[in-house]
Amino acid sequence: MDQYELKRIEKKKIWLAQRDQSVVGIGTVGFDIDEMPWTIDSFESEKYFIQDTISNAADGLGWEKLSYKPRQDWVVNCLNQFGLMIKAFNKEDVDMDNYIDWSEIEEGDDNPTIPRGYPKCEKHDIYLNCHGCILCNNGS
């Protein structure tokens, strides 16, 4: 994987963390798979990353960092459904406008969608997003 693809993966992590319902509100964090910021050039590595992330999450990776104990059966079922949707999504379905709209940094924006320099939370060592740290926001 080259540096370009690694940056796309970092951005995908940030995008996912922005779906933080503790900040943006319950019921407002849903999305369609094609709304994710996919790129055509790095599609295969991005798709692999998402599938690998889903698999690791279903295995409980990182759950110890949460401030609560999730219902494993519910979470795993939802992750499996999400994985099936990702599996069915193809490069031909990519709408680059979603990536461009999300990743553009507007002049004078003091709180860009993608924080400059890809900073990480000092406590949790995960990427910060425009809402801060998803784990800190949830009391972890």
Tab-separated table of N, CA, C and O in Angstrom, residues 60-114:
chain	number	residue	atom	x	y	z
A	60	GLY	N	-14.512	-8.110	18.576
A	60	GLY	CA	-14.385	-7.420	19.850
A	60	GLY	C	-13.168	-6.523	19.983
A	60	GLY	O	-12.905	-5.986	21.059
A	61	LEU	N	-12.414	-6.349	18.902
A	61	LEU	CA	-11.222	-5.505	18.966
A	61	LEU	C	-11.596	-4.070	19.349
A	61	LEU	O	-12.461	-3.456	18.719
A	62	GLY	N	-10.999	-3.564	20.391
A	62	GLY	CA	-11.220	-2.197	20.837
A	62	GLY	C	-12.382	-2.007	21.788
A	62	GLY	O	-12.563	-0.920	22.332
A	63	TRP	N	-13.159	-3.034	22.023
A	63	TRP	CA	-14.330	-2.903	22.891
A	63	TRP	C	-13.929	-2.517	24.311
A	63	TRP	O	-14.697	-1.870	25.020
A	64	GLU	N	-12.725	-2.909	24.704
A	64	GLU	CA	-12.272	-2.603	26.060
A	64	GLU	C	-12.090	-1.102	26.281
A	64	GLU	O	-12.061	-0.627	27.413
A	65	LYS	N	-12.001	-0.335	25.213
A	65	LYS	CA	-11.850	1.123	25.327
A	65	LYS	C	-13.186	1.836	25.554
A	65	LYS	O	-13.204	3.009	25.889
A	66	LEU	N	-14.281	1.128	25.353
A	66	LEU	CA	-15.601	1.740	25.495
A	66	LEU	C	-15.963	1.924	26.967
A	66	LEU	O	-15.508	1.168	27.824
A	67	SER	N	-16.798	2.915	27.221
A	67	SER	CA	-17.229	3.186	28.600
A	67	SER	C	-18.439	2.334	28.991
A	67	SER	O	-19.007	2.521	30.055
A	68	TYR	N	-18.819	1.411	28.136
A	68	TYR	CA	-19.968	0.541	28.383
A	68	TYR	C	-19.700	-0.816	27.744
A	68	TYR	O	-18.764	-0.965	26.956
A	69	LYS	N	-20.509	-1.791	28.079
A	69	LYS	CA	-20.385	-3.123	27.476
A	69	LYS	C	-21.516	-3.296	26.467
A	69	LYS	O	-22.682	-3.402	26.848
A	70	PRO	N	-21.168	-3.320	25.179
A	70	PRO	CA	-22.216	-3.480	24.168
A	70	PRO	C	-22.804	-4.893	24.169
A	70	PRO	O	-22.152	-5.840	24.596
A	71	ARG	N	-24.044	-4.983	23.686
A	71	ARG	CA	-24.657	-6.311	23.508
A	71	ARG	C	-24.016	-6.974	22.309
A	71	ARG	O	-24.250	-6.587	21.166
A	72	GLN	N	-23.190	-7.950	22.569
A	72	GLN	CA	-22.398	-8.583	21.527
A	72	GLN	C	-23.257	-9.114	20.383
A	72	GLN	O	-22.928	-8.919	19.214
A	73	ASP	N	-24.357	-9.789	20.685
A	73	ASP	CA	-25.183	-10.375	19.624
A	73	ASP	C	-25.743	-9.302	18.693
A	73	ASP	O	-25.756	-9.473	17.471
A	74	TRP	N	-26.190	-8.191	19.239
A	74	TRP	CA	-26.731	-7.108	18.408
A	74	TRP	C	-25.638	-6.474	17.544
A	74	TRP	O	-25.827	-6.254	16.352
A	75	VAL	N	-24.522	-6.181	18.194
A	75	VAL	CA	-23.438	-5.509	17.477
A	75	VAL	C	-22.911	-6.393	16.353
A	75	VAL	O	-22.736	-5.941	15.218
A	76	VAL	N	-22.659	-7.642	16.649
A	76	VAL	CA	-22.125	-8.556	15.634
A	76	VAL	C	-23.119	-8.713	14.488
A	76	VAL	O	-22.726	-8.715	13.309
A	77	ASN	N	-24.407	-8.829	14.780
A	77	ASN	CA	-25.418	-8.930	13.731
A	77	ASN	C	-25.400	-7.688	12.828
A	77	ASN	O	-25.418	-7.802	11.598
A	78	CYS	N	-25.348	-6.516	13.440
A	78	CYS	CA	-25.311	-5.265	12.653
A	78	CYS	C	-24.030	-5.166	11.826
A	78	CYS	O	-24.064	-4.756	10.663
A	79	LEU	N	-22.911	-5.550	12.421
A	79	LEU	CA	-21.641	-5.517	11.684
A	79	LEU	C	-21.664	-6.495	10.511
A	79	LEU	O	-21.158	-6.189	9.425
A	80	ASN	N	-22.267	-7.664	10.712
A	80	ASN	CA	-22.373	-8.625	9.604
A	80	ASN	C	-23.219	-8.065	8.469
A	80	ASN	O	-22.878	-8.239	7.288
A	81	GLN	N	-24.315	-7.395	8.804
A	81	GLN	CA	-25.160	-6.761	7.773
A	81	GLN	C	-24.378	-5.670	7.033
A	81	GLN	O	-24.439	-5.562	5.812
A	82	PHE	N	-23.645	-4.858	7.793
A	82	PHE	CA	-22.820	-3.800	7.206
A	82	PHE	C	-21.776	-4.426	6.272
A	82	PHE	O	-21.557	-3.945	5.157
A	83	GLY	N	-21.163	-5.511	6.702
A	83	GLY	CA	-20.174	-6.202	5.878
A	83	GLY	C	-20.752	-6.692	4.558
A	83	GLY	O	-20.098	-6.599	3.510
A	84	LEU	N	-21.975	-7.186	4.588
A	84	LEU	CA	-22.628	-7.645	3.356
A	84	LEU	C	-22.874	-6.471	2.402
A	84	LEU	O	-22.713	-6.606	1.178
A	85	MET	N	-23.244	-5.324	2.964
A	85	MET	CA	-23.452	-4.139	2.116
A	85	MET	C	-22.143	-3.685	1.484
A	85	MET	O	-22.104	-3.328	0.307
A	86	ILE	N	-21.068	-3.709	2.270
A	86	ILE	CA	-19.752	-3.319	1.739
A	86	ILE	C	-19.317	-4.304	0.654
A	86	ILE	O	-18.813	-3.908	-0.395
A	87	LYS	N	-19.529	-5.594	0.900
A	87	LYS	CA	-19.153	-6.616	-0.078
A	87	LYS	C	-19.866	-6.398	-1.417
A	87	LYS	O	-19.283	-6.576	-2.484
A	88	ALA	N	-21.119	-5.979	-1.364
A	88	ALA	CA	-21.910	-5.782	-2.581
A	88	ALA	C	-21.588	-4.471	-3.303
A	88	ALA	O	-21.952	-4.293	-4.457
A	89	PHE	N	-20.892	-3.570	-2.627
A	89	PHE	CA	-20.571	-2.269	-3.205
A	89	PHE	C	-19.369	-2.412	-4.139
A	89	PHE	O	-18.366	-3.029	-3.786
A	90	ASN	N	-19.477	-1.864	-5.340
A	90	ASN	CA	-18.439	-2.010	-6.361
A	90	ASN	C	-17.855	-0.668	-6.774
A	90	ASN	O	-18.464	0.382	-6.571
A	91	LYS	N	-16.698	-0.733	-7.374
A	91	LYS	CA	-16.002	0.471	-7.835
A	91	LYS	C	-16.894	1.309	-8.755
A	91	LYS	O	-16.851	2.540	-8.719
A	92	GLU	N	-17.724	0.654	-9.538
A	92	GLU	CA	-18.615	1.361	-10.456
A	92	GLU	C	-19.657	2.197	-9.720
A	92	GLU	O	-20.275	3.096	-10.291
A	93	ASP	N	-19.871	1.906	-8.437
A	93	ASP	CA	-20.861	2.623	-7.631
A	93	ASP	C	-20.292	3.888	-6.984
A	93	ASP	O	-21.036	4.663	-6.387
A	94	VAL	N	-18.983	4.097	-7.100
A	94	VAL	CA	-18.334	5.237	-6.447
A	94	VAL	C	-18.762	6.552	-7.086
A	94	VAL	O	-18.756	6.695	-8.306
A	95	ASP	N	-19.142	7.487	-6.234
A	95	ASP	CA	-19.446	8.854	-6.662
A	95	ASP	C	-18.369	9.744	-6.059
A	95	ASP	O	-18.412	10.075	-4.879
A	96	MET	N	-17.378	10.109	-6.866
A	96	MET	CA	-16.251	10.896	-6.378
A	96	MET	C	-16.677	12.235	-5.782
A	96	MET	O	-15.949	12.814	-4.976
A	97	ASP	N	-17.839	12.741	-6.168
A	97	ASP	CA	-18.310	14.013	-5.602
A	97	ASP	C	-18.473	13.924	-4.089
A	97	ASP	O	-18.254	14.907	-3.377
A	98	ASN	N	-18.848	12.751	-3.584
A	98	ASN	CA	-18.977	12.586	-2.136
A	98	ASN	C	-17.633	12.766	-1.445
A	98	ASN	O	-17.543	13.406	-0.398
A	99	TYR	N	-16.582	12.209	-2.038
A	99	TYR	CA	-15.242	12.370	-1.469
A	99	TYR	C	-14.790	13.827	-1.563
A	99	TYR	O	-14.309	14.397	-0.590
A	100	ILE	N	-14.987	14.428	-2.709
A	100	ILE	CA	-14.545	15.814	-2.923
A	100	ILE	C	-15.276	16.765	-1.981
A	100	ILE	O	-14.650	17.605	-1.325
A	101	ASP	N	-16.587	16.635	-1.896
A	101	ASP	CA	-17.375	17.511	-1.009
A	101	ASP	C	-16.949	17.370	0.444
A	101	ASP	O	-16.856	18.350	1.170
A	102	TRP	N	-16.698	16.148	0.876
A	102	TRP	CA	-16.340	15.908	2.269
A	102	TRP	C	-14.921	16.378	2.583
A	102	TRP	O	-14.662	16.916	3.651
A	103	SER	N	-13.994	16.187	1.649
A	103	SER	CA	-12.581	16.417	1.958
A	103	SER	C	-12.101	17.846	1.707
A	103	SER	O	-11.009	18.205	2.144
A	104	GLU	N	-12.897	18.657	1.024
A	104	GLU	CA	-12.469	20.033	0.759
A	104	GLU	C	-12.371	20.832	2.053
A	104	GLU	O	-13.245	20.772	2.907
A	105	ILE	N	-11.288	21.569	2.171
A	105	ILE	CA	-11.115	22.464	3.307
A	105	ILE	C	-11.379	23.874	2.803
A	105	ILE	O	-10.694	24.357	1.897
A	106	GLU	N	-12.405	24.481	3.372
A	106	GLU	CA	-12.769	25.822	2.946
A	106	GLU	C	-11.845	26.845	3.585
A	106	GLU	O	-11.428	26.697	4.738
A	107	GLU	N	-11.532	27.879	2.837
A	107	GLU	CA	-10.655	28.933	3.325
A	107	GLU	C	-11.232	29.554	4.598
A	107	GLU	O	-12.411	29.855	4.676
A	108	GLY	N	-10.384	29.695	5.608
A	108	GLY	CA	-10.810	30.307	6.855
A	108	GLY	C	-11.573	29.386	7.779
A	108	GLY	O	-12.057	29.822	8.825
A	109	ASP	N	-11.677	28.103	7.435
A	109	ASP	CA	-12.399	27.149	8.279
A	109	ASP	C	-11.520	26.792	9.477
A	109	ASP	O	-10.480	26.149	9.337
A	110	ASP	N	-11.937	27.216	10.661
A	110	ASP	CA	-11.165	26.936	11.874
A	110	ASP	C	-11.384	25.524	12.403
A	110	ASP	O	-10.654	25.065	13.285
A	111	ASN	N	-12.403	24.845	11.908
A	111	ASN	CA	-12.716	23.493	12.353
A	111	ASN	C	-13.002	22.616	11.125
A	111	ASN	O	-14.136	22.211	10.902
A	112	PRO	N	-11.946	22.315	10.330
A	112	PRO	CA	-12.184	21.569	9.088
A	112	PRO	C	-12.668	20.145	9.346
A	112	PRO	O	-12.415	19.571	10.406
A	113	THR	N	-13.357	19.610	8.369
A	113	THR	CA	-13.873	18.242	8.444
A	113	THR	C	-12.748	17.257	8.742
A	113	THR	O	-12.902	16.357	9.551
A	114	ILE	N	-11.624	17.430	8.063
A	114	ILE	CA	-10.445	16.602	8.303
A	114	ILE	C	-9.429	17.497	9.018
A	114	ILE	O	-8.870	18.396	8.409
